[in-house]
Amino acid sequence: MALRKVVIRTAVPLAALLLLLLAAGCVAPAAAPADSGDGDMMEMKSELVVAVAQEMTSLEATLAAAETNCNGCLNVVETLVTRNFSTGEIIPLLATEWERLDDRTIQFQLREGVTFHDGSPMNAEAVATSINYMWEAELVNTLTGFIGGTLSAEAVDEYSVNVSAADPDPILLEKMYFVAISSAKQIQEEPETYSTKLVGTGPYMLDEWNRGESIIYVANPDWWGHDNPDEAGGKVSFDRLVWRFLPEDTVRAAAAQAGEVHIAQFVTPDQCNAALSDESLRCASVASVETMFARMGNQKLFEDIRVREALNLAIDKELIVETLLGGAATITGQIVNETATGHHPDLQPYPYDPDRARGLLEDAAADGVDVGQEFTLASRQGLHAGHVEVIQAIGGMLNDVGFNATVSVMPPDTFNPQFSHNWSELEGQPNWVAVHLHGNEILDLWFSYVNYFTCGGVVSLYCNAEVDALWEEARTLSGDARDMKLKEAAQVAYDDFAYGLIAHLDLAYLISEDLNWNVKLDHRLQAKEMSPK
C-alpha cells in the first residue's frame, strides 16, 4: 500500500500555509509500479517526502556521513562498516569482515557482486580509488581534518583492500563509519561531476537536485540489499524520495500538519505537543550525540581566561533548555555525552552567575582588555528547531553582562566558509563567536578534540600546549588507558574555559502515522529503515 495523502487542514494558519505552498509545493501522487519482475522489492510503491532543515552545499561523498551537510546522501552512498547504535558495535556493510594487520592498517574483505549506480563494479581497486581520492583531491570539504590524519588504501586482491592511517590509530575502524565509498569510474572519467552527481552503491540513486528547493532520489533496482535485507540494514519500500529544503521549523511543522510531508525534521517541543491532538501525526523526540557549544573566535578578546569564563557564566543554560528548548536537552560541562570514551562524570555545567561575569569583565578591562569591542555571534541557518530564539537569547545574555555581541544567522553557503577556521588563520579576521552543534558518532572524545581543542585542529580556535600533549598521549592508547587520558585532557580544557558549553540536544520529528520509522541515536534519514504501515 502507498502512504496516504492527507488532506490539508484549515487549522494551519493561513500565513504559514501560503509560505508552505510557496516553499514546499505539493506531495506528488504515488508513482506507478515499475515492471521489473523483482518480487519483494516492487511490492511497495510510493513516494516518501521529508522536510529537512538545511540544504547541502555540495554532493561530495566526503560530506555524506553528516546528515546536516548532505541530506539523505547515505541513501545513495554506503560505507564499509556501520554502527549498531543499540549496542555500540561496529558491524559490516560493504565489507563483510576485517582484520587488523598492525596498529596502522586494517584489511577489509569486500562484499562480492556489488555494483555502483553507473554499472561499474565495487571491488578493491574501486574502494582504494575512492578512499585515496578523498585525501588527494582539492575538495570543498576534506575528511583529513574532520577525522584526524591521512588515510590511504591499497587493493590486495579483487575483494581485499588494506586501509591504513599515517600513524598508529586504535579507532581506525570506528572512523570508517564516516568514509562513504563512491564510484571510481566517476572519479577517473568525470571528476568534474564529483560535487554535483553522487554515485554510490546504495538503495537509492540521485535523480535531481533542484537547488533551493529539493533533492530527489529514486529506487536502485540493482541494489545488493534486495536479497540481503538483514545484512543491508533494511529494504527498499519507496520508489522515490523527496527531501524538501525548509529552513524554518514552523514551516516544516506546518508541512507535516498539512499532509505535505511525511517527516518534518527538527521541530520544537511545542510543535510536538500540538501534534498530540492530530491523529495523523506522531512526535518522536530522541536523544542524540549532538552538543550545542560556542567557539570563541577572536584571540585578542578571548585569550584572557577571565573573558572566556565570563562568557560561560553569562549564559543561563537552564533557562535556554527549559524554556526555549522545552526541556528537550541536558545542560552540560563537556562536548560529549556519556556514550563517548573520555566522558568525564565530574565535569559539571558551568553555573549561571551574571554578577561574577560582570566582575570578571571589569577586572579584565582594568588590565587593558577591550571587553567592549564588537563581535558577531553567529549560527548556521536550520541548525536545530528554535535555534534563532536560542542564539538571540544568548546574545542578550552576553550583552547584559558587558559584552558587545551582534547576532547573525546565516545560510550554510555563507556560514561554512566564513566560520570554518583554525585559530592560526584568524589574523585580521573580524571578531566572532560561532554557535555550533557537534555530533560525536564515533563515540570517542578524541574525535571532538582533534577538531575543536587542538592547536592544529581543522576548526579549532583553541591552542593549549598542555591539552595538546595529553591529546597526543591519548591518540595511540586504547581501553581504560585511553579513557583516563582523555578525561585528563578534558579536565584541563574545562578548567581553562576552552569554549562555551551549553547542552546535549534531543532532536524531534513530526512523523506521519502511516510511516514506520524508529529514530536512532545517529538521527540519519535512511529510507531503508522506513516503510509504509
Coordinates of C-alpha atoms in Angstrom, one line a residue:
M1 CA 0.0 0.0 0.0
A2 CA 1.1 3.6 -0.6
L3 CA 1.3 6.3 2.1
R4 CA -2.0 8.0 2.0
K5 CA -2.1 11.7 1.1
V6 CA -3.6 13.7 4.0
V7 CA -6.0 16.5 3.1
I8 CA -4.8 20.0 4.1
R9 CA -6.4 21.1 7.3
T10 CA -7.9 24.6 7.7
A11 CA -6.3 24.6 11.2
V12 CA -3.0 25.5 9.6
P13 CA -2.5 29.3 9.9
L14 CA -3.1 31.0 6.6
A15 CA 0.3 32.8 6.5
A16 CA 2.1 29.5 7.3
L17 CA 0.1 27.7 4.7
L18 CA 0.9 30.2 2.0
L19 CA 4.6 30.1 2.8
L20 CA 4.4 26.4 2.9
L21 CA 2.8 26.1 -0.5
L22 CA 5.4 28.5 -2.0
A23 CA 8.4 26.8 -0.4
A24 CA 7.4 23.2 -0.4
G25 CA 5.0 22.6 -3.2
C26 CA 2.6 19.6 -3.0
V27 CA 3.2 15.9 -2.5
A28 CA 3.1 14.1 -5.8
P29 CA 0.8 11.1 -6.1
A30 CA 2.5 7.7 -5.5
A31 CA 4.4 6.5 -8.5
A32 CA 3.0 3.8 -10.7
P33 CA 4.5 0.3 -10.0
A34 CA 7.5 -0.4 -12.2
D35 CA 7.6 -3.6 -14.1
S36 CA 10.9 -5.2 -13.0
G37 CA 9.8 -8.6 -12.0
D38 CA 11.8 -8.2 -8.8
G39 CA 9.1 -9.5 -6.5
D40 CA 9.5 -8.3 -2.9
M41 CA 11.3 -5.1 -3.8
M42 CA 8.5 -3.9 -6.1
E43 CA 5.5 -4.8 -3.8
M44 CA 5.5 -1.4 -2.2
K45 CA 5.2 1.6 -4.5
S46 CA 5.0 5.1 -3.1
E47 CA 6.8 8.4 -2.5
L48 CA 8.4 9.5 0.7
V49 CA 8.6 13.2 1.3
V50 CA 10.8 14.7 4.1
A51 CA 11.1 18.3 5.2
V52 CA 14.8 19.0 6.2
A53 CA 16.3 22.0 7.9
Q54 CA 19.3 22.6 5.6
E55 CA 20.3 22.3 2.0
M56 CA 23.7 20.7 1.2
T57 CA 26.3 23.0 -0.4
S58 CA 27.9 20.0 -2.3
L59 CA 27.3 16.4 -3.1
E60 CA 30.8 15.3 -2.4
A61 CA 30.9 11.8 -0.9
T62 CA 33.1 13.2 1.9
L63 CA 30.0 15.1 3.2
A64 CA 27.7 12.1 3.2
A65 CA 28.2 10.9 6.7
A66 CA 26.8 14.1 8.3
E67 CA 23.1 14.5 7.7
T68 CA 23.1 18.3 8.0
N69 CA 25.9 18.5 5.4
C70 CA 24.4 16.2 2.8
N71 CA 20.7 15.5 3.4
G72 CA 19.8 11.9 2.6
C73 CA 23.1 11.1 0.9
L74 CA 23.6 7.9 2.8
N75 CA 20.6 6.6 0.8
V76 CA 23.0 6.8 -2.2
V77 CA 26.5 6.0 -1.0
E78 CA 27.4 3.4 1.6
T79 CA 30.3 2.8 3.9
L80 CA 32.4 -0.3 4.5
V81 CA 31.1 -0.6 8.1
T82 CA 28.3 0.9 10.1
R83 CA 27.3 1.0 13.7
N84 CA 24.6 -0.7 15.7
F85 CA 23.6 2.2 17.9
S86 CA 21.7 -0.1 20.3
T87 CA 24.8 -2.0 21.2
G88 CA 27.5 0.4 20.0
E89 CA 29.0 -2.4 17.9
I90 CA 30.7 -1.7 14.5
I91 CA 29.0 -4.1 12.0
P92 CA 29.6 -5.0 8.3
L93 CA 28.0 -3.2 5.4
L94 CA 30.1 -3.1 2.1
A95 CA 32.7 -5.0 3.9
T96 CA 31.8 -8.5 5.3
E97 CA 34.7 -8.9 7.7
W98 CA 38.0 -7.3 8.6
E99 CA 41.3 -8.0 10.3
R100 CA 43.7 -5.5 12.0
L101 CA 47.1 -6.2 10.5
D102 CA 49.0 -3.8 12.7
D103 CA 48.5 -0.6 14.7
R104 CA 48.0 1.4 11.4
T105 CA 46.3 -1.0 9.0
I106 CA 43.0 -2.9 8.7
Q107 CA 42.3 -5.4 5.9
F108 CA 38.7 -5.4 4.7
Q109 CA 37.1 -8.3 2.8
L110 CA 34.5 -6.8 0.5
R111 CA 31.0 -7.9 -0.4
E112 CA 31.1 -9.6 -3.8
G113 CA 28.7 -8.8 -6.7
V114 CA 28.0 -5.2 -5.7
T115 CA 27.9 -2.5 -8.4
F116 CA 27.8 1.2 -8.4
H117 CA 24.9 3.1 -9.9
D118 CA 26.9 3.7 -13.1
G119 CA 27.3 -0.1 -13.6
S120 CA 30.9 -0.3 -12.5
P121 CA 32.0 -3.0 -10.0
M122 CA 32.6 -2.3 -6.3
N123 CA 35.9 -4.1 -5.8
A124 CA 39.1 -3.5 -4.0
E125 CA 40.5 -1.2 -6.7
A126 CA 37.4 0.9 -6.8
V127 CA 37.3 1.2 -3.0
A128 CA 41.0 2.2 -2.9
T129 CA 40.5 4.7 -5.6
S130 CA 37.5 6.3 -3.8
I131 CA 39.3 6.5 -0.4
N132 CA 42.6 7.8 -1.8
Y133 CA 40.8 10.5 -3.9
M134 CA 39.2 11.9 -0.8
W135 CA 42.6 12.7 0.7
E136 CA 44.3 13.6 -2.6
A137 CA 41.8 15.9 -4.3
E138 CA 41.2 19.6 -3.8
L139 CA 37.7 19.2 -2.3
V140 CA 35.3 21.7 -0.8
N141 CA 35.3 19.6 2.4
T142 CA 38.1 17.1 3.2
L143 CA 37.9 14.3 5.7
T144 CA 41.6 14.8 6.5
G145 CA 41.0 17.3 9.3
F146 CA 37.5 16.0 10.2
I147 CA 38.5 12.6 11.4
G148 CA 42.2 13.4 12.0
G149 CA 45.1 12.4 9.9
T150 CA 45.5 10.9 6.5
L151 CA 44.1 7.6 5.3
S152 CA 45.3 5.6 2.3
A153 CA 44.0 2.4 0.7
E154 CA 45.6 -0.4 -1.4
A155 CA 44.0 -3.3 -3.2
V156 CA 45.4 -6.6 -2.1
D157 CA 43.3 -8.8 -4.5
E158 CA 39.9 -8.4 -6.2
Y159 CA 37.9 -8.2 -2.9
S160 CA 40.6 -7.5 -0.3
V161 CA 41.6 -3.9 0.5
N162 CA 44.0 -2.5 3.1
V163 CA 43.1 0.8 4.7
S164 CA 46.0 2.5 6.6
A165 CA 46.3 5.5 8.8
A166 CA 49.5 7.6 8.6
D167 CA 50.1 7.0 12.3
P168 CA 49.1 4.3 14.8
D169 CA 45.3 4.6 15.3
P170 CA 43.3 2.5 17.7
I171 CA 40.0 3.9 16.5
L172 CA 40.6 3.5 12.7
L173 CA 37.7 1.0 12.4
E174 CA 35.3 3.5 14.1
K175 CA 36.4 6.2 11.7
M176 CA 35.4 4.1 8.7
Y177 CA 31.8 4.8 9.7
F178 CA 32.4 8.3 8.2
V179 CA 34.1 7.2 4.9
A180 CA 31.5 6.8 2.1
I181 CA 32.5 4.9 -1.0
S182 CA 31.7 6.4 -4.3
S183 CA 32.3 5.4 -7.9
A184 CA 35.9 5.0 -9.1
K185 CA 34.7 5.3 -12.7
Q186 CA 33.2 8.7 -12.0
I187 CA 36.4 9.8 -10.2
Q188 CA 38.6 8.6 -13.1
E189 CA 36.4 9.7 -16.1
E190 CA 34.3 12.6 -14.8
P191 CA 36.0 14.1 -11.7
E192 CA 34.4 17.5 -12.5
T193 CA 31.0 16.0 -11.5
Y194 CA 32.2 14.7 -8.1
S195 CA 30.5 17.6 -6.2
T196 CA 27.2 17.6 -8.2
K197 CA 26.5 14.0 -9.1
L198 CA 26.7 11.5 -6.2
V199 CA 27.3 7.9 -7.5
G200 CA 27.3 5.1 -4.9
T201 CA 26.1 1.6 -4.3
G202 CA 23.1 2.4 -2.1
P203 CA 19.4 1.5 -2.3
Y204 CA 18.6 4.9 -4.0
M205 CA 20.1 6.8 -6.8
L206 CA 20.4 10.5 -7.3
D207 CA 17.7 11.7 -9.7
E208 CA 17.6 15.5 -9.4
W209 CA 19.0 18.3 -7.2
N210 CA 16.8 21.4 -7.5
R211 CA 18.9 23.9 -5.7
G212 CA 17.0 26.0 -3.2
E213 CA 14.0 23.6 -3.3
S214 CA 14.6 19.9 -3.1
I215 CA 16.7 16.8 -3.9
I216 CA 15.1 13.7 -5.3
Y217 CA 16.3 10.1 -5.1
V218 CA 14.9 7.1 -6.9
A219 CA 15.0 3.4 -6.1
N220 CA 18.0 1.4 -7.3
P221 CA 16.7 -1.9 -8.8
D222 CA 20.2 -3.4 -8.7
W223 CA 20.9 -2.8 -5.0
W224 CA 22.7 -5.7 -3.4
G225 CA 20.5 -5.4 -0.3
H226 CA 17.3 -6.6 -2.1
D227 CA 18.5 -10.1 -1.5
N228 CA 20.1 -9.4 1.9
P229 CA 17.8 -7.0 3.9
D230 CA 19.2 -8.2 7.2
E231 CA 22.8 -7.6 6.2
A232 CA 21.9 -4.4 4.4
G233 CA 20.1 -2.9 7.4
G234 CA 16.7 -2.6 5.7
K235 CA 14.9 -2.7 2.4
V236 CA 13.5 -0.5 -0.4
S237 CA 9.9 0.4 0.3
F238 CA 9.6 3.5 -1.8
D239 CA 10.0 4.3 -5.5
R240 CA 11.0 7.9 -4.9
L241 CA 12.4 10.1 -2.1
V242 CA 11.9 13.8 -2.0
W243 CA 13.9 15.8 0.5
R244 CA 12.5 19.4 0.7
F245 CA 14.7 22.2 2.0
L246 CA 12.6 24.2 4.5
P247 CA 14.9 26.0 6.9
E248 CA 12.1 27.4 9.2
D249 CA 10.9 24.9 11.8
T250 CA 7.4 26.5 11.8
V251 CA 7.2 25.8 8.0
R252 CA 8.4 22.2 8.4
A253 CA 5.9 21.6 11.2
A254 CA 3.1 23.2 9.1
A255 CA 4.1 21.0 6.2
A256 CA 3.6 17.9 8.4
Q257 CA 0.3 19.2 9.7
A258 CA -0.9 19.9 6.2
G259 CA -0.1 16.4 5.0
E260 CA 2.5 17.8 2.6
V261 CA 5.4 15.8 4.1
H262 CA 5.7 12.5 5.9
I263 CA 8.6 13.6 8.2
A264 CA 9.3 17.1 9.5
Q265 CA 12.9 17.1 10.7
F266 CA 13.9 19.1 13.9
V267 CA 10.7 20.5 15.3
T268 CA 10.2 22.2 18.7
P269 CA 8.6 20.6 21.8
D270 CA 5.6 22.9 21.3
Q271 CA 5.2 21.7 17.8
C272 CA 5.4 18.1 19.1
N273 CA 2.8 18.9 21.7
A274 CA 0.5 20.3 19.1
A275 CA 0.7 17.1 17.2
L276 CA -0.8 15.2 20.1
S277 CA -4.2 16.3 19.0
D278 CA -3.6 15.3 15.4
E279 CA -4.4 11.6 14.8
S280 CA -2.5 11.6 11.6
L281 CA 0.9 12.5 13.2
R282 CA 3.1 11.4 16.0
C283 CA 6.1 13.1 17.6
A284 CA 9.5 11.3 18.1
S285 CA 11.9 13.2 20.4
V286 CA 15.1 11.2 20.7
A287 CA 18.4 11.7 22.5
S288 CA 21.3 12.5 20.1
V289 CA 25.1 12.7 20.1
E290 CA 24.8 16.5 19.3
T291 CA 26.1 19.1 21.6
M292 CA 25.4 22.8 21.3
F293 CA 28.5 24.9 22.1
A294 CA 30.1 28.2 21.3
R295 CA 33.5 28.7 19.7
M296 CA 35.3 31.9 20.6
G297 CA 37.0 33.2 17.6
N298 CA 39.0 36.3 18.4
Q299 CA 42.3 35.7 20.1
K300 CA 42.7 39.3 21.2
L301 CA 39.4 39.3 23.2
F302 CA 39.2 35.7 24.3
E303 CA 42.8 34.9 25.0
D304 CA 42.1 36.2 28.5
I305 CA 40.8 33.4 30.7
R306 CA 38.6 35.9 32.6
V307 CA 36.7 36.7 29.4
R308 CA 36.2 33.1 28.5
E309 CA 34.9 32.4 32.0
A310 CA 32.6 35.4 31.8
L311 CA 31.1 34.1 28.5
N312 CA 30.3 30.8 30.2
L313 CA 28.9 32.3 33.4
A314 CA 26.7 34.8 31.4
I315 CA 24.7 32.1 29.6
D316 CA 21.6 30.9 31.5
K317 CA 21.7 27.3 30.2
E318 CA 18.8 26.2 32.4
L319 CA 16.6 28.9 31.0
I320 CA 17.5 28.0 27.5
V321 CA 16.9 24.3 28.0
E322 CA 13.7 24.5 30.0
T323 CA 12.1 27.5 28.2
L324 CA 13.4 27.8 24.6
L325 CA 14.1 24.1 24.1
G326 CA 11.1 22.8 26.1
G327 CA 13.2 20.5 28.2
A328 CA 14.5 18.6 25.2
A329 CA 18.2 18.9 26.1
T330 CA 20.6 18.4 29.0
I331 CA 22.9 21.2 30.2
T332 CA 26.5 20.1 30.1
G333 CA 30.1 20.9 31.0
Q334 CA 31.7 18.9 28.2
I335 CA 31.3 18.4 24.5
V336 CA 30.5 14.7 24.6
N337 CA 27.8 12.8 26.5
E338 CA 28.1 9.6 28.5
T339 CA 28.1 7.4 25.3
A340 CA 31.7 8.5 24.5
T341 CA 35.1 7.3 25.6
G342 CA 36.6 10.1 27.6
H343 CA 33.3 11.5 29.0
H344 CA 34.2 12.8 32.5
P345 CA 31.3 12.3 35.0
D346 CA 32.7 15.0 37.3
L347 CA 32.7 17.9 34.9
Q348 CA 29.5 19.8 35.9
P349 CA 28.0 22.6 33.8
Y350 CA 29.4 26.0 34.5
P351 CA 27.0 27.9 36.8
Y352 CA 24.9 30.8 35.7
D353 CA 26.4 33.8 37.5
P354 CA 26.0 37.1 35.7
D355 CA 27.3 39.1 38.6
R356 CA 30.6 37.3 38.6
A357 CA 30.7 37.5 34.8
R358 CA 30.4 41.3 35.0
G359 CA 33.1 41.4 37.7
L360 CA 35.4 39.3 35.5
L361 CA 35.0 41.6 32.6
E362 CA 35.5 44.7 34.8
D363 CA 38.8 43.2 36.1
A364 CA 39.9 42.3 32.5
A365 CA 39.1 45.9 31.4
A366 CA 41.1 47.3 34.2
D367 CA 44.1 45.4 32.9
G368 CA 43.6 46.9 29.4
V369 CA 41.5 44.2 27.7
D370 CA 39.0 45.9 25.4
V371 CA 36.0 43.9 26.6
G372 CA 33.5 46.2 24.9
Q373 CA 34.8 45.5 21.3
E374 CA 32.0 44.4 19.0
F375 CA 31.9 40.9 17.8
T376 CA 29.5 38.8 15.7
L377 CA 27.6 36.0 17.4
A378 CA 26.8 33.7 14.5
S379 CA 25.0 30.5 13.8
R380 CA 24.1 28.5 10.7
Q381 CA 20.5 28.6 9.4
G382 CA 18.5 25.5 10.2
L383 CA 20.9 24.4 13.0
H384 CA 18.1 22.9 15.1
A385 CA 14.5 23.7 16.0
G386 CA 14.2 27.1 17.8
H387 CA 17.9 27.9 17.2
V388 CA 17.2 31.5 16.2
E389 CA 15.5 32.2 19.5
V390 CA 18.3 30.4 21.3
I391 CA 21.1 32.5 19.7
Q392 CA 19.2 35.7 20.2
A393 CA 18.8 34.8 23.9
I394 CA 22.5 34.1 24.2
G395 CA 23.3 37.4 22.5
G396 CA 21.1 39.2 25.0
M397 CA 22.7 37.4 28.0
L398 CA 26.2 38.2 26.8
N399 CA 25.4 41.9 26.2
D400 CA 23.7 42.1 29.6
V401 CA 27.0 41.4 31.4
G402 CA 29.0 43.8 29.3
F403 CA 29.9 42.1 26.0
N404 CA 29.1 43.8 22.7
A405 CA 27.6 41.0 20.5
T406 CA 25.6 41.3 17.3
V407 CA 23.6 38.2 16.4
S408 CA 23.7 36.9 12.8
V409 CA 22.0 33.7 11.4
M410 CA 23.4 32.8 8.0
P411 CA 22.7 30.2 5.3
P412 CA 25.2 27.3 5.2
D413 CA 26.9 28.5 2.0
T414 CA 27.7 31.8 3.8
F415 CA 28.3 30.5 7.3
N416 CA 30.5 27.5 6.4
P417 CA 33.4 29.2 4.6
Q418 CA 33.3 32.3 6.9
F419 CA 33.3 30.4 10.2
S420 CA 35.3 27.2 9.5
H421 CA 38.8 28.3 10.5
N422 CA 41.8 27.2 12.6
W423 CA 42.9 29.9 15.2
S424 CA 46.1 30.5 13.2
E425 CA 44.1 31.7 10.2
L426 CA 42.3 34.5 12.1
E427 CA 44.9 37.2 11.8
G428 CA 43.0 40.3 10.8
Q429 CA 39.6 38.4 10.8
P430 CA 36.6 40.1 12.2
N431 CA 35.7 39.2 15.8
W432 CA 33.2 36.4 16.2
V433 CA 31.8 33.7 18.3
A434 CA 30.0 30.8 16.5
V435 CA 27.3 28.6 18.0
H436 CA 27.5 25.1 16.6
L437 CA 26.2 21.6 17.0
H438 CA 28.9 18.9 17.3
G439 CA 27.9 15.2 16.8
N440 CA 30.3 12.6 18.1
E441 CA 29.1 9.4 16.2
I442 CA 32.5 7.8 16.7
L443 CA 31.7 7.9 20.5
D444 CA 35.2 8.9 21.4
L445 CA 36.3 12.2 22.8
W446 CA 39.4 12.2 20.7
F447 CA 37.3 12.8 17.7
S448 CA 36.0 16.0 19.3
Y449 CA 39.4 17.1 20.4
V450 CA 41.1 16.6 17.0
N451 CA 38.6 19.1 15.5
Y452 CA 38.0 21.7 18.2
F453 CA 40.6 21.5 21.1
T454 CA 44.0 21.0 19.5
C455 CA 46.3 23.7 18.1
G456 CA 46.2 22.1 14.7
G457 CA 42.5 21.2 14.6
V458 CA 40.8 21.9 11.3
V459 CA 38.2 24.2 13.1
S460 CA 40.0 24.7 16.4
L461 CA 40.1 28.2 17.8
Y462 CA 41.8 26.9 20.9
C463 CA 45.5 26.2 21.4
N464 CA 46.8 25.0 24.7
A465 CA 50.1 23.1 24.8
E466 CA 49.1 21.1 27.9
V467 CA 45.9 19.9 26.3
D468 CA 47.8 19.1 23.1
A469 CA 50.3 17.0 25.0
L470 CA 47.6 15.0 26.7
W471 CA 45.7 14.5 23.5
E472 CA 48.8 13.3 21.8
E473 CA 49.4 10.7 24.5
A474 CA 45.8 9.5 24.3
R475 CA 45.8 9.3 20.5
T476 CA 47.6 5.9 20.4
L477 CA 46.1 4.4 23.6
S478 CA 43.1 2.1 23.8
G479 CA 40.7 0.8 26.5
D480 CA 40.9 2.2 30.1
A481 CA 44.2 3.9 29.5
R482 CA 42.7 5.9 26.6
D483 CA 39.6 6.8 28.6
M484 CA 41.6 8.1 31.6
K485 CA 44.0 10.1 29.4
L486 CA 41.1 11.7 27.5
K487 CA 39.4 12.6 30.8
E488 CA 42.6 14.2 32.0
A489 CA 42.7 16.4 28.8
A490 CA 39.0 17.2 29.2
Q491 CA 39.6 18.4 32.8
V492 CA 42.4 20.8 31.7
A493 CA 40.2 22.2 28.9
Y494 CA 37.3 22.6 31.3
D495 CA 39.4 24.5 33.8
D496 CA 40.7 26.7 31.0
F497 CA 37.1 27.6 29.8
A498 CA 38.1 26.5 26.3
Y499 CA 34.7 27.0 24.8
G500 CA 31.2 28.0 25.8
L501 CA 29.5 24.7 26.6
I502 CA 25.7 24.7 26.6
A503 CA 23.7 21.5 26.2
H504 CA 23.3 18.0 24.8
L505 CA 20.3 18.1 22.5
D506 CA 17.4 15.8 21.9
L507 CA 16.1 16.0 18.4
A508 CA 12.5 15.8 17.5
Y509 CA 10.5 15.0 14.4
L510 CA 6.8 15.0 13.3
I511 CA 6.1 11.7 11.6
S512 CA 3.1 10.5 9.7
E513 CA 1.1 7.8 11.4
D514 CA 1.3 6.0 8.1
L515 CA 5.0 5.6 8.3
N516 CA 7.1 3.1 10.3
W517 CA 10.4 4.6 11.5
N518 CA 12.3 4.3 14.7
V519 CA 14.8 7.2 15.1
K520 CA 18.3 6.0 16.0
L521 CA 20.9 7.9 18.1
D522 CA 22.7 9.0 14.9
H523 CA 19.5 10.6 13.5
R524 CA 20.3 9.5 9.9
L525 CA 17.4 9.8 7.5
Q526 CA 17.9 6.4 5.8
A527 CA 14.8 5.3 3.9
K528 CA 15.8 1.6 4.0
E529 CA 14.9 1.8 7.7
M530 CA 11.4 3.2 6.9
S531 CA 8.3 1.6 5.4
P532 CA 4.6 2.4 5.0
K533 CA 2.2 0.9 7.5

